Short mmCIF file of C-alpha atoms in Angstrom, two decimals:
data_model
loop_
_atom_site.label_atom_id
_atom_site.label_comp_id
_atom_site.label_asym_id
_atom_site.label_seq_id
_atom_site.Cartn_x
_atom_site.Cartn_y
_atom_site.Cartn_z
CA MET Y 168 0.03 0.01 -0.01
CA LEU Y 169 1.24 3.46 -0.59
CA PRO Y 170 1.82 6.61 1.46
CA PHE Y 171 -0.35 8.52 -1.24
CA ASN Y 172 -2.44 8.68 -4.01
CA ARG Y 173 -2.48 9.42 -7.50
CA SER Y 174 -3.02 12.59 -7.39
CA GLU Y 175 -1.00 13.70 -4.03
CA PHE Y 176 1.54 12.39 -6.64
CA ILE Y 177 0.84 14.39 -9.36
CA GLU Y 178 0.46 17.27 -7.10
CA VAL Y 179 4.58 16.63 -6.79
CA PHE Y 180 5.20 17.31 -9.89
CA ALA Y 181 2.98 20.28 -10.55
CA GLN Y 182 4.74 21.55 -7.62
CA TYR Y 183 8.60 20.35 -8.96
CA ASN Y 184 7.91 21.52 -12.35
CA LEU Y 185 7.22 24.64 -11.68
CA ALA Y 186 9.85 25.27 -8.69
CA VAL Y 187 12.73 24.56 -11.25
CA TRP Y 188 11.67 25.93 -14.25
CA PRO Y 189 13.49 26.53 -16.58
CA MET Y 190 15.76 23.13 -16.10
CA GLN Y 191 13.29 21.59 -18.66
CA VAL Y 192 14.58 23.84 -21.19
CA LEU Y 193 18.11 22.60 -20.19
CA ALA Y 194 17.27 19.30 -19.59
CA TYR Y 195 16.62 19.05 -23.41
CA ALA Y 196 19.35 21.26 -24.30
CA LEU Y 197 21.70 18.89 -22.77
CA GLY Y 198 20.26 15.71 -24.06
CA ALA Y 199 19.90 16.97 -27.67
CA ALA Y 200 23.84 17.93 -26.90
CA MET Y 201 24.70 14.54 -26.20
CA VAL Y 202 22.70 13.09 -29.25
CA ALA Y 203 24.75 15.07 -31.22
CA ALA Y 204 27.87 14.35 -30.11
CA LEU Y 205 26.88 10.94 -31.17
CA TRP Y 206 28.41 11.25 -34.07
CA ARG Y 207 31.94 12.44 -33.08
CA GLY Y 208 32.39 8.31 -31.42
CA SER Y 209 35.82 10.29 -29.80
CA ARG Y 210 36.73 10.29 -26.37
CA SER Y 211 36.55 13.47 -25.07
CA SER Y 212 32.45 12.80 -26.40
CA GLY Y 213 32.19 9.75 -24.18
CA ILE Y 214 32.87 11.76 -21.61
CA PHE Y 215 30.73 14.49 -21.86
CA ILE Y 216 27.82 12.21 -22.78
CA ALA Y 217 28.46 10.23 -19.31
CA GLY Y 218 28.66 13.44 -17.60
CA GLY Y 219 25.41 14.39 -19.19
CA LEU Y 220 23.89 11.18 -17.81
CA ALA Y 221 25.79 11.32 -14.21
CA ALA Y 222 24.53 15.14 -14.02
CA MET Y 223 20.77 14.20 -14.29
CA TRP Y 224 20.98 11.18 -12.08
CA LEU Y 225 22.55 13.57 -9.57
CA TRP Y 226 19.73 16.34 -10.24
CA THR Y 227 16.80 14.37 -10.01
CA GLY Y 228 18.25 12.47 -7.08
CA ILE Y 229 18.82 15.55 -4.79
CA VAL Y 230 16.29 18.18 -6.06
CA TYR Y 231 13.02 15.44 -6.90
CA GLN Y 232 13.51 12.72 -4.59
CA TRP Y 233 15.31 14.54 -1.76
CA MET Y 234 13.80 17.78 -1.96
CA HIS Y 235 9.79 17.16 -3.16
CA PHE Y 236 8.89 13.81 -3.35
CA ALA Y 237 10.44 12.72 0.18
CA SER Y 238 7.16 15.21 1.69
CA ILE Y 239 4.67 12.36 0.66
CA ASN Y 240 6.95 9.74 0.48
CA ARG Y 241 9.75 8.62 2.99
CA ALA Y 242 11.35 6.06 0.86
CA ALA Y 243 12.21 8.91 -1.44
CA ILE Y 244 15.14 9.84 0.97
CA GLY Y 245 16.47 6.21 0.03
CA PHE Y 246 15.50 6.69 -4.00
CA GLY Y 247 17.51 9.34 -3.81
CA ALA Y 248 20.72 8.10 -1.99
CA MET Y 249 20.60 5.46 -5.22
CA PHE Y 250 20.08 7.96 -7.51
CA VAL Y 251 22.72 9.85 -6.14
CA LEU Y 252 25.00 6.81 -5.81
CA GLN Y 253 24.25 6.27 -9.67
CA GLY Y 254 24.65 9.72 -10.64
CA ILE Y 255 28.61 9.36 -8.33
CA LEU Y 256 29.39 5.85 -10.83
CA LEU Y 257 28.81 8.10 -14.10
CA ALA Y 258 30.60 10.13 -12.90
CA VAL Y 259 33.17 7.67 -12.49
CA ALA Y 260 32.89 6.32 -15.68
CA ALA Y 261 33.34 10.17 -17.04
CA THR Y 262 36.56 10.77 -15.27
CA LEU Y 263 38.08 7.14 -16.85
CA GLY Y 264 37.15 8.04 -20.06
CA LYS Y 265 36.29 4.52 -21.05
CA LEU Y 266 33.26 5.10 -22.41
CA ARG Y 267 32.53 5.19 -25.82
CA PHE Y 268 29.35 6.02 -28.13
CA GLN Y 269 28.61 5.70 -31.82
CA PRO Y 270 25.07 6.63 -33.43
CA PRO Y 271 22.69 3.68 -33.87
CA SER Y 272 24.19 1.05 -36.60
CA GLY Y 273 22.65 -2.38 -35.10
CA THR Y 274 19.65 -4.27 -34.28
CA SER Y 275 20.59 -3.70 -29.99
CA ALA Y 276 21.94 0.29 -30.96
CA TRP Y 277 18.62 0.97 -32.42
CA LEU Y 278 16.69 0.03 -29.97
CA GLY Y 279 18.92 2.38 -27.61
CA ALA Y 280 17.76 4.58 -30.25
CA ALA Y 281 14.62 4.05 -30.08
CA LEU Y 282 14.60 4.25 -26.01
CA VAL Y 283 16.13 7.95 -26.38
CA ILE Y 284 13.38 9.11 -28.67
CA TYR Y 285 10.82 7.23 -26.38
CA ALA Y 286 11.89 9.34 -23.06
CA ALA Y 287 12.35 12.95 -24.74
CA ALA Y 288 9.49 12.73 -27.26
CA LEU Y 289 7.08 9.64 -26.51
CA TYR Y 290 7.18 9.85 -22.96
CA PRO Y 291 5.71 13.25 -22.32
CA ILE Y 292 3.12 12.58 -25.77
CA VAL Y 293 1.67 9.26 -23.36
CA GLY Y 294 1.41 11.26 -20.23
CA GLY Y 295 -0.73 13.91 -22.08
CA LEU Y 296 -3.04 11.79 -23.98
CA ALA Y 297 -3.26 9.51 -20.67
CA GLY Y 298 -4.89 12.92 -19.53
CA ASP Y 299 -1.28 14.36 -17.70
CA LYS Y 300 -0.96 18.19 -18.23
CA TYR Y 301 1.88 19.91 -17.81
CA PRO Y 302 3.39 20.50 -15.07
CA ALA Y 303 1.44 17.80 -13.41
CA MET Y 304 3.56 14.88 -15.00
CA PRO Y 305 7.01 13.86 -14.78
CA MET Y 306 9.77 15.84 -17.98
CA PHE Y 307 12.56 15.09 -19.55
CA GLY Y 308 15.72 15.06 -17.43
CA ILE Y 309 14.82 15.09 -14.22
CA ALA Y 310 12.24 13.09 -13.48
CA PRO Y 311 13.05 9.53 -12.22
CA CYS Y 312 11.10 7.62 -15.04
CA PRO Y 313 12.45 9.21 -18.53
CA VAL Y 314 16.25 9.26 -17.17
CA VAL Y 315 16.12 5.54 -16.50
CA ILE Y 316 14.62 5.29 -20.31
CA PHE Y 317 17.40 7.42 -21.41
CA THR Y 318 19.96 6.27 -19.55
CA PHE Y 319 19.33 2.80 -20.72
CA GLY Y 320 19.08 3.85 -24.40
CA MET Y 321 22.84 5.51 -23.88
CA LEU Y 322 24.08 2.47 -22.47
CA LEU Y 323 23.09 0.93 -25.67
CA LEU Y 324 24.59 3.06 -28.07
CA ALA Y 325 27.76 2.78 -26.17
CA THR Y 326 31.06 0.88 -28.35
CA SER Y 327 33.13 0.03 -25.34
CA HIS Y 328 32.37 -2.36 -22.62
CA VAL Y 329 29.73 -0.99 -20.00
CA PRO Y 330 30.91 -1.59 -16.77
CA ARG Y 331 28.56 -3.98 -14.48
CA TRP Y 332 27.99 -1.34 -12.04
CA LEU Y 333 26.90 0.75 -13.86
CA LEU Y 334 23.63 -1.35 -14.69
CA VAL Y 335 22.51 -2.62 -11.33
CA ILE Y 336 20.85 1.11 -10.18
CA PRO Y 337 19.10 1.24 -12.67
CA VAL Y 338 17.76 -2.50 -13.54
CA VAL Y 339 16.33 -1.66 -9.86
CA TRP Y 340 14.82 1.39 -10.56
CA SER Y 341 12.53 0.13 -13.90
CA LEU Y 342 10.65 -1.87 -10.98
CA ILE Y 343 10.36 0.44 -9.01
CA GLY Y 344 9.78 3.02 -10.51
CA GLY Y 345 7.89 0.69 -13.50
CA SER Y 346 5.45 -0.07 -10.64
CA ALA Y 347 3.66 3.31 -11.34
CA ALA Y 348 2.37 2.07 -14.20
CA PHE Y 349 -0.12 -0.16 -12.66
CA LEU Y 350 -0.52 1.40 -8.77
CA LEU Y 351 -1.01 4.93 -10.03
CA GLY Y 352 -2.00 4.48 -13.87
CA ILE Y 353 0.96 6.39 -14.86
CA GLN Y 354 0.33 5.72 -18.47
CA GLN Y 355 3.63 6.61 -19.99
CA ASP Y 356 5.98 4.49 -17.10
CA TRP Y 357 4.96 0.55 -18.81
CA LEU Y 358 8.08 0.99 -20.98
CA LEU Y 359 10.63 1.80 -17.95
CA LEU Y 360 9.46 -1.66 -17.35
CA LEU Y 361 10.81 -3.24 -20.16
CA SER Y 362 13.78 -1.51 -20.67
CA GLY Y 363 15.53 -3.23 -17.90
CA LEU Y 364 15.44 -6.16 -19.93
CA SER Y 365 17.79 -3.95 -22.20
CA VAL Y 366 20.63 -4.76 -19.98
CA LEU Y 367 19.99 -7.92 -21.29
CA VAL Y 368 20.88 -7.12 -24.50
CA ILE Y 369 24.03 -5.03 -23.09
CA VAL Y 370 25.39 -8.12 -21.72
CA TRP Y 371 24.21 -10.52 -24.79
CA GLN Y 372 26.02 -8.02 -27.00
CA GLU Y 373 29.41 -8.27 -25.17
CA ARG Y 374 29.15 -11.76 -24.68
CA ARG Y 375 29.04 -12.05 -28.42
CA GLU Y 376 31.89 -9.23 -29.17
CA ARG Y 377 34.18 -11.67 -26.47
CA GLU Y 378 33.25 -14.71 -28.18
CA ARG Y 379 33.92 -12.88 -32.14
CA GLY Y 380 37.29 -11.83 -30.22
CA ALA Y 381 38.64 -15.01 -28.99
CA GLN Y 382 37.90 -16.72 -32.55
CA ILE Y 383 39.39 -14.08 -34.16
CA ALA Y 384 42.43 -14.41 -31.59
CA THR Y 385 43.00 -18.33 -32.52
CA ALA Y 386 42.10 -18.27 -36.44
CA ARG Y 387 45.51 -15.92 -36.19
CA ARG Y 388 47.63 -18.57 -34.62
CA PRO Y 389 49.73 -20.19 -36.41
#
């Protein structure tokens, strides 16, 4: 049993969006810059994309979870800690500079592109069609669920190894946040439940690359 109802949940978003304006615009600008950086495919663009994801997670943990959502749900203190930790982990990944990204070129990458488009464009449209109106709705880049969907999408576009420790918290939130789809009737969050499955695609893709590399190394042996 949740300690709040749907109207209270939506009202938190209304107050939050009004309080942080114009961060919604800046979040879209950051997201667009991150997508544009895919075409560079360089180490510096990888640092920028991972850093941008870190900023989204840190903001959502501190400002949304701790400063707003905690007013109706004390569990938000723990949720905020999860988001801050994930932001730190992404910042570490950015600092190491080991993540690289590129435009979609394969099946898994196109799945990533679809998640990115959903998080940025279709998520608010689906919410609007379901009856939610701004400011009483989650927004891209500054609300937990679209941030997680966007993160899964960008990680599917990674051309380098994605550390498993970057995947744990997003998967956990896909289950926690995705529960809002049926507990609170947040229709746009149904895809969040499915987005966690993208981790299986990431793991499968990396295993395939390792096996391919092993086959090539074996073939080159005299």
